[in-house]
């Protein structure tokens, strides 16, 4: 982040400006955001994409001019922050440009034809796919319009999964700026996020983004319990700090004795989002440790170091490197006894850690054909949903929220099925001619 005033720096992380803050600070914030985005596209984009970026800057400034959000923040800050989030994920320049324009059709007089003529059909289609169908005042029709909006969004995701990336960062940034909204609106948006966008993020392996959305939902749906949970976790962190530091040193010593001192030790802290559905207080602020190595083979060396110098808890060893989870999650899991207590460990390479946190975004290389079989199957299933006009969104959500199970075929191949699948489902999966 470049050096800016403290209030501007805070706004880069999502705090809304108050109405009293000066126009100079708004201007500084916009300039700083634009420069960071511009620098990224210069490094990653073609000359044409850089030119389209500058045009997008001009268009959103012109069409969002004098538009102010309830929080007192200029509307233009929102698409800029969404675009910066796309940059921070290392996505391609066209996605950055499209993210700047994501509200253009919905909130300005810009049309699909304008975008198609000035940017290209791909940009016009992405933005149109992110545009809500205008709701009527009739409650029955409003529900139908909402269903149609979801189907439109699913169709856009299937055409190009990058629309999902933009939508998730769009929703995340909007939720960070809801304090000035009426209470009923905060709750309505939070419920929709929890029921639609959180399961969607999880289905595509976006754990970090899913947790961010969930924590914001917690904050707005149950504000008192959320604040109490934050305060309780902070107290636990302070109370347990000496024992956590002592444990960190013990782990370092175990690794050093085996020549594995380059292993990075990360505490896995209890996330407030974990308590959105539970009213009881957390007992510990630490869920375990993540040990990060350079190469996959080193993961097994670290596992060996732990198991030869401490007692491993029986039946708690999981090898998700050899057999990744249904969403592509990889790593080794184990529990080891330290000071008489079982301590959980996750052992991963740097690349595994990134893939585990950012799922399909980290896997994306510009083509669906390069995605894993799991993600391709997810998109194929959503394609079936988006093309079925009779399908209710509840059925789609049932799919997104369902857990998965993994079964081995007689040949040793792993097959992923929805939880509750039958033997017949398994047979159809491995012998497609049966269908």
Coordinates of C-alpha atoms in Angstrom, one line a residue:
X1 CA 0.0 0.0 0.0
X2 CA 1.3 3.4 -0.9
X3 CA 1.7 6.1 1.8
X4 CA -1.5 7.9 2.3
X5 CA -3.1 9.7 5.2
X6 CA -4.3 7.5 8.1
X7 CA -8.0 8.1 7.3
X8 CA -7.4 7.1 3.6
X9 CA -5.5 4.0 4.6
X10 CA -8.4 3.0 6.8
X11 CA -10.8 3.4 4.0
X12 CA -8.7 1.1 1.8
X13 CA -9.7 -1.7 4.3
X14 CA -13.3 -0.9 4.1
X15 CA -14.3 1.8 6.7
X16 CA -16.9 4.1 5.4
X17 CA -16.2 7.9 5.5
X18 CA -18.4 10.1 7.5
X19 CA -20.3 12.9 5.8
X20 CA -18.1 15.4 7.7
X21 CA -14.8 14.2 6.1
X22 CA -13.4 16.5 3.5
X23 CA -13.6 16.3 -0.2
X24 CA -9.8 16.4 -0.3
X25 CA -9.8 13.0 1.6
X26 CA -12.3 11.6 -0.9
X27 CA -10.1 12.8 -3.8
X28 CA -7.0 11.3 -2.2
X29 CA -8.6 8.0 -1.6
X30 CA -9.9 7.8 -5.2
X31 CA -6.5 8.8 -6.6
X32 CA -4.7 6.2 -4.5
X33 CA -7.1 3.4 -5.4
X34 CA -6.8 4.2 -9.1
X35 CA -3.0 4.3 -9.0
X36 CA -2.7 0.9 -7.3
X37 CA -5.1 -0.6 -9.9
X38 CA -3.3 1.2 -12.7
X39 CA 0.1 -0.1 -11.5
X40 CA -1.2 -3.7 -11.4
X41 CA -2.7 -3.6 -14.9
X42 CA 0.5 -2.1 -16.3
X43 CA 2.4 -5.1 -14.9
X44 CA -0.2 -7.7 -16.0
X45 CA -2.2 -6.3 -18.9
X46 CA -1.7 -5.6 -22.6
X47 CA -1.6 -2.1 -24.0
X48 CA -5.2 -2.5 -25.1
X49 CA -6.3 -3.6 -21.6
X50 CA -4.5 -0.6 -20.1
X51 CA -6.4 1.7 -22.5
X52 CA -9.7 0.0 -21.5
X53 CA -8.8 0.5 -17.9
X54 CA -8.4 4.2 -18.4
X55 CA -11.7 4.4 -20.3
X56 CA -13.4 2.5 -17.4
X57 CA -11.9 5.0 -15.0
X58 CA -13.3 7.9 -17.1
X59 CA -16.7 6.2 -17.5
X60 CA -17.3 5.4 -13.8
X61 CA -16.2 8.9 -12.8
X62 CA -18.6 10.5 -15.3
X63 CA -21.6 8.3 -14.7
X64 CA -21.2 8.0 -10.9
X65 CA -20.4 11.7 -10.5
X66 CA -22.0 13.3 -7.4
X67 CA -23.6 9.9 -6.4
X68 CA -23.2 9.4 -2.6
X69 CA -24.0 6.3 -0.6
X70 CA -26.0 6.3 2.6
X71 CA -22.7 6.3 4.5
X72 CA -21.6 9.6 2.9
X73 CA -19.0 7.8 0.8
X74 CA -18.8 8.6 -2.9
X75 CA -20.3 5.7 -5.0
X76 CA -17.2 5.5 -7.1
X77 CA -15.1 4.2 -4.2
X78 CA -17.1 0.9 -4.3
X79 CA -16.1 -0.2 -7.8
X80 CA -12.6 0.9 -7.2
X81 CA -12.3 -1.2 -4.0
X82 CA -13.8 -4.2 -5.7
X83 CA -11.3 -3.8 -8.6
X84 CA -8.4 -3.6 -6.1
X85 CA -9.6 -6.8 -4.4
X86 CA -9.5 -8.5 -7.8
X87 CA -5.9 -7.2 -8.3
X88 CA -4.9 -8.5 -4.8
X89 CA -6.1 -11.9 -5.9
X90 CA -3.8 -11.9 -8.9
X91 CA -6.6 -12.2 -11.4
X92 CA -6.2 -11.0 -15.0
X93 CA -6.6 -7.5 -16.4
X94 CA -9.9 -8.0 -18.2
X95 CA -11.5 -9.1 -14.8
X96 CA -10.1 -5.9 -13.2
X97 CA -11.7 -3.8 -15.9
X98 CA -15.0 -5.6 -15.8
X99 CA -15.1 -5.3 -12.0
X100 CA -14.9 -1.5 -12.3
X101 CA -17.9 -1.5 -14.6
X102 CA -20.0 -4.1 -12.6
X103 CA -22.7 -1.6 -11.5
X104 CA -22.7 0.3 -14.8
X105 CA -25.9 -1.1 -16.3
X106 CA -27.7 -1.4 -13.0
X107 CA -27.0 2.0 -11.5
X108 CA -26.2 4.3 -14.5
X109 CA -27.6 5.0 -18.0
X110 CA -24.8 2.9 -19.5
X111 CA -26.3 0.1 -21.7
X112 CA -25.2 -3.3 -23.0
X113 CA -24.8 -1.8 -26.4
X114 CA -22.5 1.0 -25.1
X115 CA -20.3 -1.6 -23.3
X116 CA -20.2 -3.9 -26.3
X117 CA -19.3 -1.0 -28.7
X118 CA -16.7 0.6 -26.5
X119 CA -15.2 -2.4 -24.6
X120 CA -16.3 -5.6 -26.4
X121 CA -19.1 -8.2 -26.0
X122 CA -17.3 -10.1 -23.3
X123 CA -17.3 -7.1 -21.0
X124 CA -20.9 -6.3 -21.8
X125 CA -22.0 -9.9 -21.1
X126 CA -20.1 -10.0 -17.8
X127 CA -21.6 -6.8 -16.5
X128 CA -25.1 -7.7 -17.7
X129 CA -24.8 -11.1 -15.9
X130 CA -24.1 -9.2 -12.7
X131 CA -27.1 -6.8 -13.2
X132 CA -30.1 -7.5 -11.1
X133 CA -33.5 -7.8 -12.7
X134 CA -35.5 -4.8 -11.5
X135 CA -38.0 -5.9 -8.8
X136 CA -41.7 -4.9 -9.0
X137 CA -43.7 -3.8 -6.0
X138 CA -45.9 -6.8 -6.2
X139 CA -44.7 -9.3 -3.6
X140 CA -45.4 -12.4 -5.8
X141 CA -43.7 -11.0 -8.8
X142 CA -40.8 -9.7 -6.7
X143 CA -40.0 -13.3 -5.7
X144 CA -40.2 -14.4 -9.3
X145 CA -37.8 -11.5 -10.3
X146 CA -35.4 -12.6 -7.5
X147 CA -35.4 -16.2 -8.8
X148 CA -34.8 -14.8 -12.3
X149 CA -31.9 -12.8 -11.1
X150 CA -30.3 -15.8 -9.5
X151 CA -30.7 -17.9 -12.6
X152 CA -29.2 -15.0 -14.6
X153 CA -26.3 -14.9 -12.2
X154 CA -25.8 -18.7 -12.5
X155 CA -25.8 -18.5 -16.3
X156 CA -23.2 -15.8 -16.2
X157 CA -21.0 -17.9 -13.9
X158 CA -21.2 -20.9 -16.2
X159 CA -20.3 -18.7 -19.2
X160 CA -17.3 -17.3 -17.4
X161 CA -16.5 -18.1 -13.7
X162 CA -14.8 -14.7 -13.3
X163 CA -18.3 -13.2 -12.9
X164 CA -18.5 -15.2 -9.6
X165 CA -15.2 -13.6 -8.4
X166 CA -16.5 -10.1 -9.1
X167 CA -19.9 -10.8 -7.5
X168 CA -18.3 -12.1 -4.3
X169 CA -16.0 -9.1 -3.8
X170 CA -18.9 -6.8 -4.8
X171 CA -21.1 -8.3 -2.0
X172 CA -18.2 -8.3 0.5
X173 CA -17.4 -4.6 -0.1
X174 CA -21.1 -3.7 0.1
X175 CA -21.4 -5.5 3.4
X176 CA -18.5 -3.5 4.9
X177 CA -20.5 -0.3 4.2
X178 CA -23.9 -1.2 5.7
X179 CA -23.8 0.7 9.0
X180 CA -25.9 3.6 7.7
X181 CA -28.6 1.2 6.3
X182 CA -31.9 0.6 8.1
X183 CA -31.8 -2.4 10.5
X184 CA -34.3 -4.4 8.4
X185 CA -32.2 -3.9 5.3
X186 CA -29.0 -5.0 7.1
X187 CA -30.7 -8.2 8.2
X188 CA -32.2 -8.9 4.8
X189 CA -28.9 -8.6 3.0
X190 CA -27.1 -10.6 5.6
X191 CA -29.6 -13.5 5.4
X192 CA -29.3 -13.5 1.6
X193 CA -25.5 -13.5 1.9
X194 CA -25.6 -16.4 4.4
X195 CA -28.0 -18.4 2.3
X196 CA -26.7 -17.8 -1.2
X197 CA -23.2 -16.3 -1.3
X198 CA -21.5 -18.1 1.6
X199 CA -22.5 -21.6 0.3
X200 CA -21.5 -20.6 -3.2
X201 CA -18.0 -19.4 -1.9
X202 CA -17.6 -22.7 0.0
X203 CA -18.7 -24.9 -2.9
X204 CA -15.9 -23.3 -4.9
X205 CA -13.3 -23.7 -2.2
X206 CA -13.1 -20.0 -1.3
X207 CA -12.8 -20.5 2.5
X208 CA -11.1 -17.2 3.3
X209 CA -13.8 -15.2 1.4
X210 CA -16.6 -17.4 2.9
X211 CA -15.4 -16.6 6.4
X212 CA -15.2 -12.9 5.7
X213 CA -18.8 -12.9 4.5
X214 CA -20.0 -15.0 7.4
X215 CA -18.4 -12.8 10.0
X216 CA -20.1 -9.7 8.5
X217 CA -23.4 -11.6 8.5
X218 CA -22.8 -12.4 12.2
X219 CA -22.2 -8.8 12.9
X220 CA -25.4 -7.6 11.4
X221 CA -27.8 -10.4 12.3
X222 CA -26.7 -10.8 15.9
X223 CA -24.8 -7.6 16.8
X224 CA -24.8 -8.1 20.6
X225 CA -23.7 -11.7 20.4
X226 CA -21.1 -10.8 17.8
X227 CA -19.5 -8.1 20.0
X228 CA -19.6 -10.5 23.0
X229 CA -17.9 -13.2 21.0
X230 CA -15.2 -10.8 19.8
X231 CA -14.6 -9.6 23.4
X232 CA -14.5 -13.2 24.7
X233 CA -12.0 -14.3 22.1
X234 CA -9.8 -11.3 22.8
X235 CA -9.8 -12.1 26.5
X236 CA -8.9 -15.7 25.8
X237 CA -6.1 -14.6 23.5
X238 CA -4.6 -12.5 26.3
X239 CA -5.1 -15.1 29.0
X240 CA -3.7 -18.0 26.9
X241 CA -0.9 -16.0 25.3
X242 CA 1.9 -17.3 27.6
X243 CA 0.9 -21.0 27.0
X244 CA 0.5 -20.4 23.3
X245 CA 4.0 -18.8 23.1
X246 CA 5.5 -21.7 25.1
X247 CA 3.8 -24.2 22.7
X248 CA 5.2 -22.4 19.7
X249 CA 8.8 -22.7 21.2
X250 CA 8.3 -26.4 21.8
X251 CA 7.2 -27.0 18.2
X252 CA 10.2 -25.0 17.0
X253 CA 12.5 -27.2 19.0
X254 CA 11.0 -30.4 17.6
X255 CA 11.5 -29.1 14.0
X256 CA 15.0 -27.8 14.7
X257 CA 16.1 -31.2 16.1
X258 CA 15.1 -32.8 12.7
X259 CA 16.7 -30.1 10.6
X260 CA 13.4 -28.6 9.6
X261 CA 13.9 -25.1 11.0
X262 CA 12.8 -23.5 7.8
X263 CA 9.2 -24.7 8.4
X264 CA 6.9 -21.7 9.0
X265 CA 4.7 -22.1 12.1
X266 CA 1.3 -20.4 11.9
X267 CA -1.3 -20.3 14.7
X268 CA -4.8 -21.2 13.5
X269 CA -7.0 -18.8 15.5
X270 CA -10.6 -19.5 16.3
X271 CA -12.6 -17.4 13.7
X272 CA -15.6 -15.4 15.0
X273 CA -17.5 -16.6 12.0
X274 CA -17.4 -20.1 13.6
X275 CA -19.8 -19.0 16.3
X276 CA -22.6 -17.5 14.2
X277 CA -24.8 -20.5 14.8
X278 CA -23.7 -21.2 18.4
X279 CA -24.5 -19.2 21.5
X280 CA -22.0 -20.9 23.9
X281 CA -18.6 -19.2 24.4
X282 CA -15.4 -20.6 22.9
X283 CA -13.1 -22.5 25.3
X284 CA -9.9 -21.8 23.4
X285 CA -8.8 -19.1 21.0
X286 CA -6.5 -21.5 19.2
X287 CA -7.7 -24.3 17.0
X288 CA -4.2 -25.6 16.2
X289 CA -1.1 -25.0 14.1
X290 CA -0.4 -24.8 10.4
X291 CA 3.1 -25.9 9.5
X292 CA 4.1 -24.5 6.0
X293 CA 6.9 -26.0 4.0
X294 CA 8.3 -25.4 0.5
X295 CA 7.6 -28.7 -1.2
X296 CA 5.0 -31.4 -0.7
X297 CA 7.6 -34.1 0.2
X298 CA 8.7 -32.0 3.1
X299 CA 5.2 -32.3 4.6
X300 CA 5.8 -35.9 5.3
X301 CA 9.2 -35.1 6.9
X302 CA 7.5 -32.7 9.2
X303 CA 4.8 -35.3 10.0
X304 CA 7.6 -37.8 10.8
X305 CA 9.3 -35.3 13.1
X306 CA 6.2 -34.8 15.1
X307 CA 5.3 -38.5 15.3
X308 CA 8.8 -39.6 16.3
X309 CA 9.3 -37.0 19.0
X310 CA 5.8 -36.9 20.4
X311 CA 2.9 -39.4 20.7
X312 CA 0.4 -39.2 17.9
X313 CA -3.3 -39.5 18.7
X314 CA -4.6 -42.8 17.0
X315 CA -7.0 -42.5 14.1
X316 CA -6.4 -38.7 13.8
X317 CA -4.0 -38.9 10.9
X318 CA -5.4 -37.8 7.5
X319 CA -3.5 -37.7 4.2
X320 CA -5.2 -35.1 1.9
X321 CA -2.1 -34.8 -0.3
X322 CA -2.5 -38.4 -1.6
X323 CA -6.3 -38.1 -1.5
X324 CA -7.4 -34.5 -1.7
X325 CA -10.8 -33.5 -0.3
X326 CA -13.7 -33.1 -2.7
X327 CA -13.0 -29.4 -3.1
X328 CA -9.3 -29.9 -3.9
X329 CA -8.2 -29.1 -0.3
X330 CA -4.7 -30.7 0.3
X331 CA -2.5 -31.2 3.2
X332 CA -1.7 -33.6 6.1
X333 CA -3.7 -33.5 9.3
X334 CA -2.7 -35.0 12.7
X335 CA -3.0 -34.6 16.4
X336 CA 0.0 -34.9 18.7
X337 CA 0.3 -34.9 22.4
X338 CA 2.1 -31.9 23.9
X339 CA 2.1 -31.4 27.7
X340 CA -0.6 -34.0 28.0
X341 CA -3.0 -32.3 25.6
X342 CA -3.8 -33.2 22.0
X343 CA -2.7 -30.5 19.6
X344 CA -4.0 -30.3 16.0
X345 CA -1.7 -29.8 13.1
X346 CA -2.2 -29.0 9.5
X347 CA 0.9 -29.5 7.3
X348 CA 0.9 -27.9 3.9
X349 CA 3.2 -26.5 1.2
X350 CA 3.0 -22.8 0.4
X351 CA 1.1 -23.6 -2.8
X352 CA -1.3 -25.9 -1.0
X353 CA -2.0 -23.2 1.6
X354 CA -2.9 -20.7 -1.2
X355 CA -5.1 -23.2 -3.0
X356 CA -6.9 -24.3 0.2
X357 CA -7.8 -20.7 1.1
X358 CA -8.7 -19.4 -2.3
X359 CA -10.0 -22.5 -4.1
X360 CA -11.1 -21.9 -7.7
X361 CA -9.5 -18.4 -7.8
X362 CA -6.1 -19.9 -7.1
X363 CA -6.8 -22.7 -9.7
X364 CA -8.0 -20.3 -12.4
X365 CA -5.5 -20.1 -15.3
X366 CA -7.8 -18.5 -17.9
X367 CA -9.7 -21.6 -19.1
X368 CA -12.3 -23.9 -17.6
X369 CA -10.6 -26.9 -19.3
X370 CA -7.6 -26.3 -16.9
X371 CA -9.7 -26.5 -13.8
X372 CA -9.8 -29.7 -11.7
X373 CA -12.6 -32.2 -12.4
X374 CA -14.3 -31.1 -9.2
X375 CA -14.7 -27.5 -10.3
X376 CA -15.7 -28.4 -13.8
X377 CA -18.4 -30.7 -12.4
X378 CA -19.7 -27.8 -10.2
X379 CA -20.0 -25.5 -13.2
X380 CA -21.7 -28.3 -15.2
X381 CA -24.2 -28.8 -12.4
X382 CA -24.9 -25.0 -12.2
X383 CA -25.3 -25.0 -16.0
X384 CA -28.1 -27.5 -15.6
X385 CA -29.8 -25.4 -13.0
X386 CA -29.5 -22.1 -15.0
X387 CA -31.1 -23.7 -18.0
X388 CA -34.1 -25.1 -16.1
X389 CA -36.7 -22.4 -15.9
X390 CA -39.0 -24.5 -13.6
X391 CA -36.2 -25.1 -11.0
X392 CA -36.7 -23.2 -7.8
X393 CA -33.7 -21.5 -6.2
X394 CA -34.2 -23.6 -3.1
X395 CA -33.1 -26.6 -5.1
X396 CA -29.9 -24.8 -6.2
X397 CA -29.2 -23.8 -2.6
X398 CA -29.7 -27.4 -1.5
X399 CA -27.0 -28.4 -3.9
X400 CA -24.6 -25.6 -2.9
X401 CA -25.1 -26.3 0.8
X402 CA -24.9 -30.1 0.6
X403 CA -21.8 -31.9 1.9
X404 CA -19.8 -34.3 -0.3
X405 CA -18.6 -37.8 0.3
X406 CA -15.7 -39.6 -1.4
X407 CA -15.8 -43.3 -2.4
X408 CA -13.2 -45.5 -4.0
X409 CA -14.0 -47.6 -7.1
X410 CA -12.7 -51.2 -7.4
X411 CA -9.9 -49.8 -9.6
X412 CA -8.8 -47.4 -6.8
X413 CA -10.2 -44.2 -8.4
X414 CA -11.9 -41.7 -6.1
X415 CA -15.4 -40.6 -6.9
X416 CA -17.1 -37.6 -5.2
X417 CA -20.8 -37.8 -4.5
X418 CA -23.4 -35.7 -2.6
X419 CA -23.9 -36.7 1.0
X420 CA -26.8 -39.2 1.1
X421 CA -26.0 -40.6 -2.4
X422 CA -27.0 -44.2 -2.9
X423 CA -25.2 -47.3 -4.4
X424 CA -27.2 -46.6 -7.6
X425 CA -25.8 -43.1 -7.8
X426 CA -22.3 -44.5 -7.4
X427 CA -23.0 -47.0 -10.2
X428 CA -24.2 -44.2 -12.5
X429 CA -21.1 -42.2 -11.7
X430 CA -18.6 -44.9 -12.7
X431 CA -20.7 -46.5 -15.5
X432 CA -22.3 -43.6 -17.4
X433 CA -23.8 -46.0 -19.9
X434 CA -26.1 -47.2 -17.2
X435 CA -27.9 -43.8 -17.4

